[in-house]
Coordinates of C-alpha atoms in Angstrom, one line a residue:
Chain A
X285 CA 130.8 -51.5 -98.2
X286 CA 133.4 -54.8 -97.0
X287 CA 137.1 -53.9 -96.9
X288 CA 137.7 -56.9 -98.7
X289 CA 135.0 -58.3 -101.1
X290 CA 135.8 -61.7 -102.9
X291 CA 133.1 -61.3 -105.2
X292 CA 131.2 -64.3 -106.1
X293 CA 133.5 -67.8 -105.6
X294 CA 132.6 -71.0 -106.3
X295 CA 132.0 -73.6 -103.6
X296 CA 132.9 -76.8 -102.8
X297 CA 129.5 -77.9 -101.5
X298 CA 130.0 -81.6 -100.8
X299 CA 127.0 -81.9 -98.3
X300 CA 127.9 -82.9 -94.8
X301 CA 125.0 -83.6 -93.2
X302 CA 121.4 -85.0 -94.3
X303 CA 120.1 -84.3 -90.9
X304 CA 118.2 -81.3 -92.1
X305 CA 115.4 -81.5 -89.4
X306 CA 118.2 -80.8 -86.9
X307 CA 118.9 -77.8 -88.6
X308 CA 115.6 -76.6 -88.4
X309 CA 115.0 -78.0 -85.0
X310 CA 118.1 -76.0 -83.7
X311 CA 117.1 -72.6 -85.5
X312 CA 113.7 -73.0 -84.0
X313 CA 115.0 -73.6 -80.3
X314 CA 117.5 -70.7 -80.4
X315 CA 114.5 -68.5 -81.9
X316 CA 112.3 -69.6 -79.3
X317 CA 114.9 -69.3 -76.6
X318 CA 114.8 -65.4 -77.3
X319 CA 111.2 -65.2 -75.6
X320 CA 111.9 -63.9 -71.9
X321 CA 108.7 -65.4 -71.0
X322 CA 109.7 -68.9 -72.2
X323 CA 113.1 -68.7 -70.0
X324 CA 111.2 -67.8 -67.0
X325 CA 108.5 -70.5 -67.5
X326 CA 111.5 -72.9 -67.5
X327 CA 113.1 -71.2 -64.6
X328 CA 109.5 -72.0 -62.9
X329 CA 109.1 -75.7 -63.8
X330 CA 112.1 -76.5 -61.6
X331 CA 110.6 -75.2 -58.4
X332 CA 107.8 -78.3 -58.3
X333 CA 110.7 -80.8 -58.3
X334 CA 112.4 -78.8 -55.5
X335 CA 108.8 -79.6 -53.8
X336 CA 108.5 -83.2 -54.8
X337 CA 112.0 -83.6 -53.9
X338 CA 111.2 -82.7 -50.3
X339 CA 108.3 -85.2 -50.2
X340 CA 110.5 -88.0 -51.4
X341 CA 112.8 -86.9 -49.0
X342 CA 110.3 -87.1 -46.0
X343 CA 109.5 -90.4 -46.9
X344 CA 112.8 -91.9 -46.8
X345 CA 113.6 -90.6 -43.8
X346 CA 110.4 -91.7 -42.3
X347 CA 111.3 -95.2 -43.3
X348 CA 113.9 -95.1 -40.8
X349 CA 113.0 -92.2 -38.3
X350 CA 109.5 -92.7 -38.2
X351 CA 108.6 -96.7 -38.5
X352 CA 104.7 -95.8 -38.7
X353 CA 105.0 -93.5 -41.3
X354 CA 102.8 -90.5 -39.9
X355 CA 104.9 -88.2 -41.3
X356 CA 104.6 -89.4 -44.9
X357 CA 100.9 -89.6 -44.5
X358 CA 100.5 -86.3 -43.7
X359 CA 102.8 -85.4 -47.0
X360 CA 100.8 -87.6 -49.2
X361 CA 97.7 -85.8 -47.8
X362 CA 98.7 -82.6 -49.1
X363 CA 98.8 -84.4 -52.7
X364 CA 95.7 -84.7 -54.6
X365 CA 94.2 -88.2 -55.2
X366 CA 96.1 -90.0 -52.8
X367 CA 93.4 -92.1 -51.2
X368 CA 95.0 -95.1 -52.6
X369 CA 98.2 -95.0 -51.8
X370 CA 97.8 -93.5 -48.3
X371 CA 96.0 -96.9 -48.0
X372 CA 99.0 -98.7 -48.8
X373 CA 101.1 -96.4 -46.9
X374 CA 99.2 -97.5 -43.5
X375 CA 99.6 -101.4 -44.5
X376 CA 103.4 -101.5 -45.0
X377 CA 105.3 -97.9 -45.6
X378 CA 108.1 -99.6 -46.7
X379 CA 106.7 -102.0 -49.2
X380 CA 104.7 -99.3 -50.9
X381 CA 108.3 -97.7 -52.1
X382 CA 108.0 -97.9 -55.5
X383 CA 104.4 -97.0 -55.2
X384 CA 104.7 -93.8 -53.6
X385 CA 107.6 -92.8 -55.5
X386 CA 105.5 -93.4 -58.8
X387 CA 102.5 -91.4 -57.2
X388 CA 104.8 -88.6 -56.4
X389 CA 106.7 -88.4 -59.8
X390 CA 103.0 -89.1 -61.0
X391 CA 101.8 -85.8 -59.3
X392 CA 104.7 -83.8 -60.5
X393 CA 103.9 -84.8 -64.2
X394 CA 100.0 -84.5 -63.7
X395 CA 99.5 -81.2 -61.7
X396 CA 102.6 -78.4 -62.1
X397 CA 104.0 -79.6 -65.3
X398 CA 100.6 -80.6 -66.4
X399 CA 99.8 -77.0 -66.1
X400 CA 102.7 -75.5 -67.4
X401 CA 102.9 -78.0 -70.1
X402 CA 99.7 -76.2 -71.8
X403 CA 101.3 -72.8 -71.1
X404 CA 104.6 -73.3 -72.6
X405 CA 103.3 -75.1 -75.8
X406 CA 100.6 -72.3 -76.3
X407 CA 103.4 -69.9 -76.1
X408 CA 105.7 -71.7 -78.7
X409 CA 104.0 -74.1 -80.8
X410 CA 101.3 -71.9 -82.4
X411 CA 103.9 -69.8 -84.3
X412 CA 105.9 -72.6 -85.7
X413 CA 103.9 -73.8 -88.8
X414 CA 101.8 -70.6 -88.8
X415 CA 104.4 -68.3 -89.3
X416 CA 106.2 -70.1 -91.9
X417 CA 102.9 -69.8 -94.0
X418 CA 102.0 -66.3 -93.3
X419 CA 105.8 -65.3 -94.5
X420 CA 105.6 -68.0 -97.2
X421 CA 108.8 -69.3 -96.0
X422 CA 107.6 -72.9 -97.1
X423 CA 109.0 -71.7 -100.6
X424 CA 112.4 -71.2 -99.2
X425 CA 112.8 -74.4 -97.2
X426 CA 111.1 -76.9 -100.0
X427 CA 113.1 -75.5 -102.1
X428 CA 116.1 -76.9 -100.7
X429 CA 116.2 -81.1 -100.4
X430 CA 114.0 -81.1 -97.7
X431 CA 111.0 -83.3 -97.4
X432 CA 107.8 -82.9 -95.5
X433 CA 109.0 -85.3 -93.1
X434 CA 112.4 -83.4 -92.2
X435 CA 110.4 -80.1 -91.9
X436 CA 107.5 -81.8 -89.3
X437 CA 110.1 -83.2 -87.3
X438 CA 112.3 -80.5 -87.3
X439 CA 109.5 -78.3 -85.8
X440 CA 108.0 -81.4 -83.6
X441 CA 111.8 -81.7 -82.1
X442 CA 111.7 -77.6 -81.1
X443 CA 108.3 -78.3 -78.9
X444 CA 110.0 -82.0 -77.6
X445 CA 113.1 -80.4 -76.4
X446 CA 111.1 -77.8 -74.5
X447 CA 108.5 -80.3 -73.4
X448 CA 111.2 -82.3 -72.1
X449 CA 113.4 -79.6 -70.3
X450 CA 109.9 -78.9 -68.0
X451 CA 108.9 -82.6 -67.8
X452 CA 111.6 -85.3 -68.6
X453 CA 114.7 -83.3 -67.3
X454 CA 113.4 -82.2 -63.7
X455 CA 111.5 -85.5 -63.1
X456 CA 115.2 -87.4 -64.0
X457 CA 116.8 -85.0 -61.5
X458 CA 113.8 -85.4 -58.9
X459 CA 114.3 -89.2 -59.0
X460 CA 118.4 -88.8 -59.2
X461 CA 117.9 -86.4 -56.3
X462 CA 115.6 -88.9 -54.4
X463 CA 118.3 -91.7 -54.8
X464 CA 120.9 -89.7 -53.6
X465 CA 118.8 -88.3 -50.2
X466 CA 117.7 -91.9 -49.4
X467 CA 119.6 -93.3 -46.6
X468 CA 119.3 -96.5 -48.1
X469 CA 120.8 -98.2 -50.9
X470 CA 117.9 -100.6 -51.5
X471 CA 116.1 -97.6 -53.3
X472 CA 117.6 -98.1 -56.3
X473 CA 116.6 -102.0 -56.6
X474 CA 113.0 -100.8 -55.3
X475 CA 112.4 -98.4 -57.8
X476 CA 115.1 -99.3 -60.9
X477 CA 111.9 -99.2 -63.1
X478 CA 111.0 -95.6 -62.7
X479 CA 113.7 -93.5 -65.2
X480 CA 111.9 -95.8 -67.7
X481 CA 108.2 -94.9 -66.3
X482 CA 109.4 -91.2 -66.4
X483 CA 110.3 -91.7 -70.1
X484 CA 107.0 -93.5 -71.0
X485 CA 104.9 -90.9 -69.2
X486 CA 107.2 -88.0 -71.0
X487 CA 106.2 -89.9 -74.6
X488 CA 102.9 -89.9 -73.9
X489 CA 102.4 -86.4 -72.5
X490 CA 104.9 -85.2 -75.2
X491 CA 104.1 -86.4 -78.6
X492 CA 100.0 -86.0 -78.6
X493 CA 100.3 -82.4 -77.2
X494 CA 102.8 -81.6 -79.7
X495 CA 100.7 -83.4 -82.6
X496 CA 97.6 -81.5 -82.1
X497 CA 99.6 -78.1 -81.3
X498 CA 101.5 -78.4 -84.6
X499 CA 98.0 -79.2 -86.0
X500 CA 96.5 -76.4 -85.0
X501 CA 99.3 -74.0 -86.1
X502 CA 99.5 -75.6 -89.5
X503 CA 95.5 -74.9 -89.8
X504 CA 96.0 -71.0 -90.0
X505 CA 98.6 -68.4 -90.9
X506 CA 97.4 -66.5 -88.0
X507 CA 99.4 -67.9 -84.7
X508 CA 97.0 -66.3 -82.1
X509 CA 93.9 -68.6 -83.6
X510 CA 96.0 -71.5 -83.4
X511 CA 97.0 -70.6 -79.6
X512 CA 93.4 -69.9 -79.1
X513 CA 92.4 -73.4 -80.3
X514 CA 95.1 -75.1 -78.0
X515 CA 93.9 -73.2 -74.9
X516 CA 89.9 -73.7 -76.0
X517 CA 90.8 -77.4 -76.2
X518 CA 92.4 -77.9 -72.8
X519 CA 89.9 -75.4 -71.0
X520 CA 86.9 -76.9 -72.8
X521 CA 87.9 -80.5 -72.1
X522 CA 88.5 -79.8 -68.3
X523 CA 85.2 -78.2 -67.8
X524 CA 83.4 -80.9 -69.5
X525 CA 85.0 -83.1 -67.8
X526 CA 84.5 -81.8 -64.2
X527 CA 80.8 -80.9 -64.8
X528 CA 80.2 -84.4 -66.2
X529 CA 81.4 -86.0 -63.2
X530 CA 79.6 -83.5 -60.8
X531 CA 76.4 -84.4 -62.0
X532 CA 77.5 -88.2 -62.3
X533 CA 78.5 -88.1 -58.6
X534 CA 75.2 -86.3 -57.4
X535 CA 73.2 -88.6 -59.2
X536 CA 75.1 -91.5 -57.6
X537 CA 75.1 -89.9 -54.2
X538 CA 78.0 -92.7 -53.1
X539 CA 81.7 -92.2 -52.4
X540 CA 82.9 -95.4 -54.7
X541 CA 81.5 -93.7 -57.6
X542 CA 84.2 -91.2 -58.1
X543 CA 86.3 -93.2 -59.6
X544 CA 83.9 -95.1 -62.2
X545 CA 82.6 -91.6 -63.2
X546 CA 86.0 -90.1 -64.0
X547 CA 87.0 -93.3 -66.2
X548 CA 84.1 -92.9 -68.0
X549 CA 83.8 -89.4 -68.8
X550 CA 87.8 -89.2 -69.2
X551 CA 87.6 -89.4 -72.9
X552 CA 86.0 -85.8 -72.9
X553 CA 89.3 -84.2 -72.0
X554 CA 92.6 -84.6 -73.4
X555 CA 93.9 -83.3 -70.0
X556 CA 92.2 -86.3 -68.0
X557 CA 92.9 -88.8 -70.8
X558 CA 96.7 -87.9 -70.4
X559 CA 96.3 -88.6 -66.8
X560 CA 94.7 -92.2 -66.6
X561 CA 97.7 -93.2 -69.3
X562 CA 100.2 -91.8 -67.0
X563 CA 98.7 -93.1 -64.1
X564 CA 99.1 -96.9 -66.0
X565 CA 102.7 -95.8 -67.1
X566 CA 103.5 -95.2 -63.1
X567 CA 101.8 -98.7 -62.2
X568 CA 98.9 -96.7 -60.5
X569 CA 96.3 -97.8 -62.5
X570 CA 95.7 -101.6 -62.9
X571 CA 92.9 -101.6 -64.3
X572 CA 93.3 -102.2 -68.1
X573 CA 89.8 -101.3 -69.1
X574 CA 89.9 -98.1 -67.8
X575 CA 93.0 -97.5 -69.7
X576 CA 92.4 -99.0 -73.0
X577 CA 90.1 -96.2 -74.2
X578 CA 92.0 -93.1 -73.7
X579 CA 95.5 -94.8 -75.0
X580 CA 93.3 -95.5 -78.1
X581 CA 92.0 -91.8 -77.7
X582 CA 95.2 -90.5 -77.7
X583 CA 96.7 -92.5 -80.7
X584 CA 94.0 -91.7 -82.7
X585 CA 94.5 -88.0 -82.0
X586 CA 97.9 -88.1 -82.8
X587 CA 97.7 -89.9 -86.1
X588 CA 94.6 -87.7 -87.1
X589 CA 96.8 -84.7 -86.4
X590 CA 100.0 -85.6 -87.7
X591 CA 97.7 -86.7 -90.9
X592 CA 96.4 -83.3 -91.2
X593 CA 99.8 -81.6 -90.5
X594 CA 101.4 -83.7 -93.3
X595 CA 98.7 -82.4 -95.7
X596 CA 98.3 -78.9 -94.8
X597 CA 102.5 -78.7 -94.9
X598 CA 102.5 -79.5 -98.5
X599 CA 99.1 -77.6 -99.7
X600 CA 100.3 -74.3 -100.5
X601 CA 103.1 -75.9 -102.4
X602 CA 100.1 -78.0 -104.4
X603 CA 98.2 -74.6 -104.8
Chain B
X279 CA 124.6 -77.2 -127.0
X280 CA 123.3 -80.1 -124.6
X281 CA 120.0 -79.4 -123.1
X282 CA 120.3 -78.6 -119.0
X283 CA 116.5 -78.7 -119.1
X284 CA 114.7 -81.6 -120.9
X285 CA 110.6 -82.0 -120.8
X286 CA 108.9 -84.0 -122.8
X287 CA 105.1 -83.7 -123.4
X288 CA 104.6 -82.8 -119.8
X289 CA 101.0 -82.0 -118.2
X290 CA 99.5 -81.0 -114.7
X291 CA 95.9 -80.8 -113.9
X292 CA 94.5 -79.4 -111.0
X293 CA 91.3 -81.1 -110.3
X294 CA 89.5 -79.6 -113.6
X295 CA 92.1 -77.1 -114.6
X296 CA 94.5 -78.1 -116.9
X297 CA 97.6 -75.6 -115.6
X298 CA 100.4 -77.5 -118.1
X299 CA 99.4 -79.0 -121.2
X300 CA 101.9 -81.1 -123.0
X301 CA 104.7 -79.0 -122.6
X302 CA 107.6 -79.8 -124.7
X303 CA 110.7 -77.9 -124.3
X304 CA 114.6 -77.9 -124.2
X305 CA 116.5 -75.4 -122.4
X306 CA 120.0 -75.2 -123.1
X307 CA 122.9 -73.4 -121.0
X308 CA 122.7 -69.6 -121.0
X309 CA 120.1 -67.3 -119.7
X310 CA 116.7 -68.0 -120.8
X311 CA 113.3 -65.8 -120.2
X312 CA 110.2 -67.5 -119.5
X313 CA 107.3 -65.1 -120.5
X314 CA 104.0 -65.6 -120.3
X315 CA 100.7 -63.5 -119.4
X316 CA 99.0 -64.3 -115.8
X317 CA 98.1 -67.5 -115.4
X318 CA 100.3 -68.8 -118.5
X319 CA 101.5 -71.9 -116.1
X320 CA 104.8 -70.6 -115.4
X321 CA 105.0 -70.8 -111.8
X322 CA 103.5 -74.5 -112.5
X323 CA 106.4 -75.3 -114.5
X324 CA 108.9 -73.9 -112.2
X325 CA 107.3 -76.2 -109.4
X326 CA 107.2 -79.1 -111.8
X327 CA 111.1 -78.7 -112.4
X328 CA 111.8 -78.3 -108.6
X329 CA 109.8 -81.6 -108.1
X330 CA 107.5 -79.7 -105.4
X331 CA 104.5 -80.9 -107.6
X332 CA 103.7 -84.0 -109.5
X333 CA 102.9 -84.0 -112.9
X334 CA 99.8 -85.8 -114.4
X335 CA 101.8 -86.8 -117.2
X336 CA 105.0 -86.7 -119.2
X337 CA 108.7 -87.3 -118.3
X338 CA 111.6 -84.7 -118.0
X339 CA 115.2 -84.5 -117.1
X340 CA 116.9 -81.3 -115.3
X341 CA 120.7 -81.3 -115.2
X342 CA 120.4 -85.0 -116.2
X343 CA 118.4 -86.1 -113.4
X344 CA 115.0 -87.6 -113.8
X345 CA 112.0 -85.2 -112.4
X346 CA 109.9 -86.3 -109.5
X347 CA 112.0 -89.3 -109.0
X348 CA 115.4 -87.5 -108.3
X349 CA 113.5 -83.9 -107.0
X350 CA 115.6 -83.9 -104.0
X351 CA 118.9 -84.2 -105.7
X352 CA 117.6 -81.7 -108.3
X353 CA 116.8 -79.2 -105.4
X354 CA 120.1 -79.5 -104.2
X355 CA 121.9 -78.7 -107.5
X356 CA 119.2 -75.7 -108.3
X357 CA 119.1 -72.4 -106.8
X358 CA 115.4 -71.0 -106.8
X359 CA 114.3 -67.6 -106.1
X360 CA 110.7 -67.1 -105.3
X361 CA 108.3 -64.2 -106.7
X362 CA 106.3 -64.1 -103.8
X363 CA 107.8 -62.1 -100.9
X364 CA 109.1 -64.6 -98.1
X365 CA 111.5 -64.8 -95.4
X366 CA 112.2 -66.9 -92.5
X367 CA 110.9 -64.9 -89.6
X368 CA 112.9 -63.9 -86.7
X369 CA 116.1 -64.6 -88.1
X370 CA 118.8 -61.6 -89.1
X371 CA 119.8 -61.4 -93.0
X372 CA 123.0 -63.1 -91.9
X373 CA 121.3 -65.8 -90.0
X374 CA 118.7 -66.6 -92.6
X375 CA 121.4 -67.1 -95.5
X376 CA 123.4 -69.1 -93.0
X377 CA 120.4 -71.3 -92.2
X378 CA 119.3 -71.8 -96.0
X379 CA 122.8 -73.1 -96.8
X380 CA 122.7 -75.3 -93.7
X381 CA 119.6 -76.9 -95.6
X382 CA 122.0 -77.7 -98.1
X383 CA 123.7 -79.8 -96.0
X384 CA 126.6 -77.5 -95.0
X385 CA 128.5 -77.1 -91.5
X386 CA 127.1 -74.1 -89.3
X387 CA 130.4 -72.3 -89.4
X388 CA 131.0 -72.9 -93.3
X389 CA 127.3 -71.7 -93.7
X390 CA 128.2 -68.4 -91.8
X391 CA 131.3 -67.6 -93.8
X392 CA 129.7 -68.6 -97.0
X393 CA 126.5 -66.2 -96.2
X394 CA 128.8 -63.4 -95.5
X395 CA 130.8 -63.8 -98.8
X396 CA 127.5 -63.8 -100.9
X397 CA 125.8 -60.9 -98.8
X398 CA 129.1 -59.0 -100.0
X399 CA 128.2 -60.0 -103.4
X400 CA 124.9 -58.6 -103.0
X401 CA 126.0 -55.3 -101.6
X402 CA 123.8 -56.2 -98.4
X403 CA 125.9 -54.1 -95.9
X404 CA 125.4 -53.7 -92.0
X405 CA 121.8 -54.6 -92.8
X406 CA 122.7 -58.4 -92.8
X407 CA 122.3 -58.3 -89.0
X408 CA 118.7 -56.8 -88.6
X409 CA 115.7 -58.9 -88.7
X410 CA 114.7 -59.6 -92.1
X411 CA 111.3 -58.5 -91.0
X412 CA 112.4 -55.2 -91.1
X413 CA 113.7 -55.4 -94.6
X414 CA 112.3 -53.2 -97.4
X415 CA 111.2 -54.9 -100.3
X416 CA 114.2 -54.4 -102.2
X417 CA 116.5 -55.8 -99.4
X418 CA 114.3 -58.8 -99.2
X419 CA 114.7 -59.3 -103.3
X420 CA 118.1 -59.1 -102.8
X421 CA 118.5 -61.5 -100.0
X422 CA 116.1 -64.1 -102.1
X423 CA 118.6 -63.8 -104.7
X424 CA 121.4 -64.3 -102.4
X425 CA 119.8 -67.6 -100.8
X426 CA 119.2 -68.9 -104.2
X427 CA 122.8 -68.2 -105.3
X428 CA 124.7 -69.2 -101.8
X429 CA 124.9 -73.0 -102.5
X430 CA 127.0 -72.4 -105.7
X431 CA 123.8 -74.3 -108.1
X432 CA 124.6 -74.9 -111.6
X433 CA 121.1 -73.8 -112.2
X434 CA 119.1 -70.8 -111.1
X435 CA 115.5 -70.5 -111.4
X436 CA 114.7 -66.9 -110.7
X437 CA 111.0 -65.7 -110.4
X438 CA 110.6 -62.2 -111.3
X439 CA 114.0 -61.2 -110.0
X440 CA 113.9 -57.3 -110.7
X441 CA 110.2 -56.6 -109.5
X442 CA 110.4 -54.2 -106.8
X443 CA 113.7 -52.9 -107.3
X444 CA 115.2 -48.9 -108.0
X445 CA 116.9 -48.9 -111.6
X446 CA 120.0 -48.5 -110.1
X447 CA 119.6 -51.8 -107.9
X448 CA 117.5 -53.5 -110.9
X449 CA 120.7 -52.9 -113.3
X450 CA 123.2 -54.1 -110.5
X451 CA 120.9 -57.2 -110.2
X452 CA 120.8 -57.9 -113.9
X453 CA 124.9 -57.3 -114.1
X454 CA 125.1 -59.9 -111.3
X455 CA 122.9 -62.6 -113.3
X456 CA 124.8 -61.7 -116.7
X457 CA 128.5 -61.9 -114.5
X458 CA 126.9 -65.4 -113.1
X459 CA 126.1 -66.6 -116.4
X460 CA 128.7 -65.5 -118.6
X461 CA 131.7 -65.8 -116.0
X462 CA 130.7 -68.2 -113.3
X463 CA 128.8 -70.9 -115.9
X464 CA 125.7 -70.6 -114.5
X465 CA 122.5 -71.9 -116.5
X466 CA 119.9 -69.1 -115.7
X467 CA 115.8 -69.6 -116.0
X468 CA 114.0 -66.2 -115.7
X469 CA 110.7 -66.1 -115.6
X470 CA 109.6 -62.4 -115.9
X471 CA 107.0 -59.7 -117.3
X472 CA 109.4 -57.1 -117.3
X473 CA 110.3 -57.6 -121.2
X474 CA 113.1 -55.2 -121.5
X475 CA 114.7 -57.3 -118.9
X476 CA 114.6 -60.4 -121.3
X477 CA 116.0 -58.1 -123.8
X478 CA 118.6 -56.9 -122.0
X479 CA 120.0 -60.3 -120.8
X480 CA 118.7 -63.3 -122.3
X481 CA 119.9 -65.4 -124.9
X482 CA 117.2 -67.7 -125.0
X483 CA 113.0 -67.0 -125.0
X484 CA 110.4 -69.0 -124.1
X485 CA 107.1 -67.7 -124.1
X486 CA 104.2 -69.9 -122.7
X487 CA 100.4 -68.9 -122.7
X488 CA 97.2 -71.3 -121.4
X489 CA 99.5 -74.2 -120.3
X490 CA 101.2 -74.8 -123.8
X491 CA 104.7 -73.5 -125.0
X492 CA 103.9 -71.0 -127.6
X493 CA 107.5 -69.8 -128.8
X494 CA 111.0 -71.5 -128.1
X495 CA 113.7 -69.5 -129.9
X496 CA 116.8 -67.3 -129.4
X497 CA 116.5 -63.9 -128.5
X498 CA 118.9 -63.3 -131.5
X499 CA 116.5 -64.6 -133.8
X500 CA 113.6 -63.1 -132.7
X501 CA 115.0 -59.6 -132.7
X502 CA 116.0 -59.9 -136.5
X503 CA 113.4 -58.1 -138.9
X504 CA 111.8 -60.7 -141.0
X505 CA 113.1 -58.0 -144.0
X506 CA 116.4 -55.7 -143.7
X507 CA 115.8 -52.5 -142.3
X508 CA 117.7 -49.6 -140.3
X509 CA 116.5 -47.7 -137.5
X510 CA 117.6 -44.5 -137.5
X511 CA 116.9 -40.9 -134.9
X512 CA 117.4 -37.4 -136.2
X513 CA 118.0 -34.3 -135.0
X514 CA 115.5 -32.0 -135.2
X515 CA 112.6 -32.0 -137.6
X516 CA 112.7 -35.3 -140.2
X517 CA 110.1 -34.8 -142.7
X518 CA 112.7 -33.7 -145.4
X519 CA 114.7 -36.7 -144.8
X520 CA 111.4 -39.0 -144.6
X521 CA 110.3 -37.4 -148.0
X522 CA 113.7 -38.2 -149.6
X523 CA 113.7 -41.4 -148.5
X524 CA 110.1 -42.5 -149.8
X525 CA 110.7 -40.9 -152.8
X526 CA 113.8 -43.1 -153.5
X527 CA 111.3 -46.5 -153.1
X528 CA 111.4 -47.2 -149.5
X529 CA 108.9 -47.0 -146.8
X530 CA 109.4 -45.3 -143.5
X531 CA 107.5 -46.2 -140.5
X532 CA 108.1 -43.9 -137.2
X533 CA 108.3 -45.2 -133.9
X534 CA 108.6 -44.5 -130.5
X535 CA 111.1 -41.7 -129.0
X536 CA 111.5 -40.0 -132.4
X537 CA 112.9 -42.8 -134.4
X538 CA 112.3 -43.8 -137.7
X539 CA 112.4 -47.6 -139.5
X540 CA 113.5 -47.5 -142.9
X541 CA 112.4 -51.0 -144.9
X542 CA 114.5 -52.3 -147.5
X543 CA 117.8 -51.1 -146.3
X544 CA 120.4 -52.8 -144.4
X545 CA 123.3 -51.9 -143.1
X546 CA 125.3 -52.0 -146.0
X547 CA 123.1 -49.3 -147.6
X548 CA 123.7 -47.1 -144.4
X549 CA 126.3 -44.6 -146.8
X550 CA 123.2 -43.7 -148.8
X551 CA 121.1 -42.4 -145.9
X552 CA 123.9 -40.4 -144.4
X553 CA 124.3 -39.1 -147.8
X554 CA 120.8 -37.9 -147.8
X555 CA 120.9 -36.6 -144.4
X556 CA 123.8 -34.4 -145.6
X557 CA 122.3 -33.3 -148.5
X558 CA 119.4 -32.0 -146.4
X559 CA 121.4 -31.0 -143.8
X560 CA 119.4 -33.0 -141.1
X561 CA 122.0 -34.4 -138.5
X562 CA 121.4 -38.2 -137.7
X563 CA 121.7 -38.9 -133.7
X564 CA 121.9 -42.8 -134.1
X565 CA 121.7 -45.4 -136.8
X566 CA 121.5 -49.1 -136.4
X567 CA 119.9 -52.1 -138.0
X568 CA 116.6 -52.7 -137.0
X569 CA 115.6 -54.9 -134.1
X570 CA 112.0 -56.5 -133.9
X571 CA 110.5 -55.3 -130.5
X572 CA 110.0 -58.4 -128.3
X573 CA 106.7 -56.9 -126.9
X574 CA 105.4 -57.2 -130.6
X575 CA 107.3 -61.2 -130.5
X576 CA 105.3 -61.7 -127.7
X577 CA 101.5 -60.3 -127.9
X578 CA 102.0 -62.3 -131.6
X579 CA 103.2 -65.3 -129.3
X580 CA 100.4 -65.5 -127.0
X581 CA 97.6 -64.7 -129.5
X582 CA 94.8 -67.5 -129.7
X583 CA 92.9 -67.9 -132.6
X584 CA 94.5 -64.5 -134.1
X585 CA 93.2 -62.3 -131.2
X586 CA 95.6 -61.5 -128.2
X587 CA 94.0 -63.6 -125.1
X588 CA 96.1 -64.7 -122.2

């Protein structure tokens, strides 16, 4: 028993904040942070930034120490899908600065962070709404002056926060590090648009993936089913894309067929659709025709996911 | 007295099922018991009051605020304790309460202070630091009650507040509700199946069945029998006293736990009963004026065409 029990007292409850979504987000972020796996994942997320930082440093150094750009070419060859950037580097290593930086940042987004994104969202998002349904917490939430939009936004911000921690923040840090490591100040004028492109690529990555993950979470009260659906979506999409492009290439039997086949089948895989759009955001995909379809697909998926999400969130109350 | 809840002809349809059918009622300050068999529409009515479901027709006001249009403001001023076992997973008791207070728009530090204060009031000790998923049913029940009163709402809607509590905790819960209504000026609407709880603490009773209001009345009026009657309990055999009362021309009806209801006698005639008992050497343990049983009133109210049909 308390030493000094005040009993029940009236309380001046002048509402201080109407940002109730932020209360949900803050509490969710704190709860997710309790996971050891999540903390490890966030730590690991910074390691690729170190590698990419080394690549940027080597490129910037080569502009003064290695005018032929052989070191840069060797580094770029280590990165996947670097053919087009390599061609630009051979023609004009200094003139391709913006393209090379954009390519390194895209690689950072696409490969290490892409994989980490799938794992991280699969770790935190499936339980966010499913657990509230299982514990009937929605009755407590919605007995307060809280709307569906507040609830959904609060849950989204939890995922957005952690996704930004493994994509936007390391990418921005990588950019800043690259600028500081560059021997020439002209790097700022050549790459000033990259922070904006990082933000754009982050939005295209974070918003649709969060919508899909929370949509799965809202469809069941068992978070393991939501997690299963999430991983299956990515794996099946990736496998389908790989197989379809492989068969296409075999049938065509010509080297140039890879690009056209890739853009044709990108729609079957969320991962590859995202890749196309991010590539366009970083200015590496100039053919608008190959981007419109993935762009529309991502928007459609986002809208449908949010529509289902909003409907499912209020469904238990209507019952 | 000015009604805090006023509904006019409220109806609610779930596809083809009519959950509320022309509900019109006024609930004054004090404690009101909302009774009804399963499926009577009590929970739907509560959801309508909180603005969680849209009505199919009718209008209403809660605390002077219009139903539907001012739902958020209503929820800011109402404390709701759901019947279902519900909690925010992953949080401790005090964290959950602080979270709920913050959802009402308060600062984190203020929410924490209030959470501790209310947990003390609800007799939740060191368990407040444990994860709520480890709580027993009774503890969760107290925590649900605590979150309902934490933001000091003028109106409390409590759905089965004493379900799952042991007798001592049940009594403590009823005392808290009674105190909040009498001393803190709260208006309380209790939905329950436990009729003795209603009889113990409620001022008014609303009985629903099949989505309709069957009865709204003050408990005091409902408890009053149609004709004057006395209720006595005797020590030992009562046959001789019963015979004597019947010889005097009054009907005697035996009840539960050895009680006898004497029809036609009121409190002013109690001396006569004492006199007869003394003459016969029968000891009287208690003598009170008879009350109608709420159970009988309830069963009578939910009768459909003369047949009890929930």
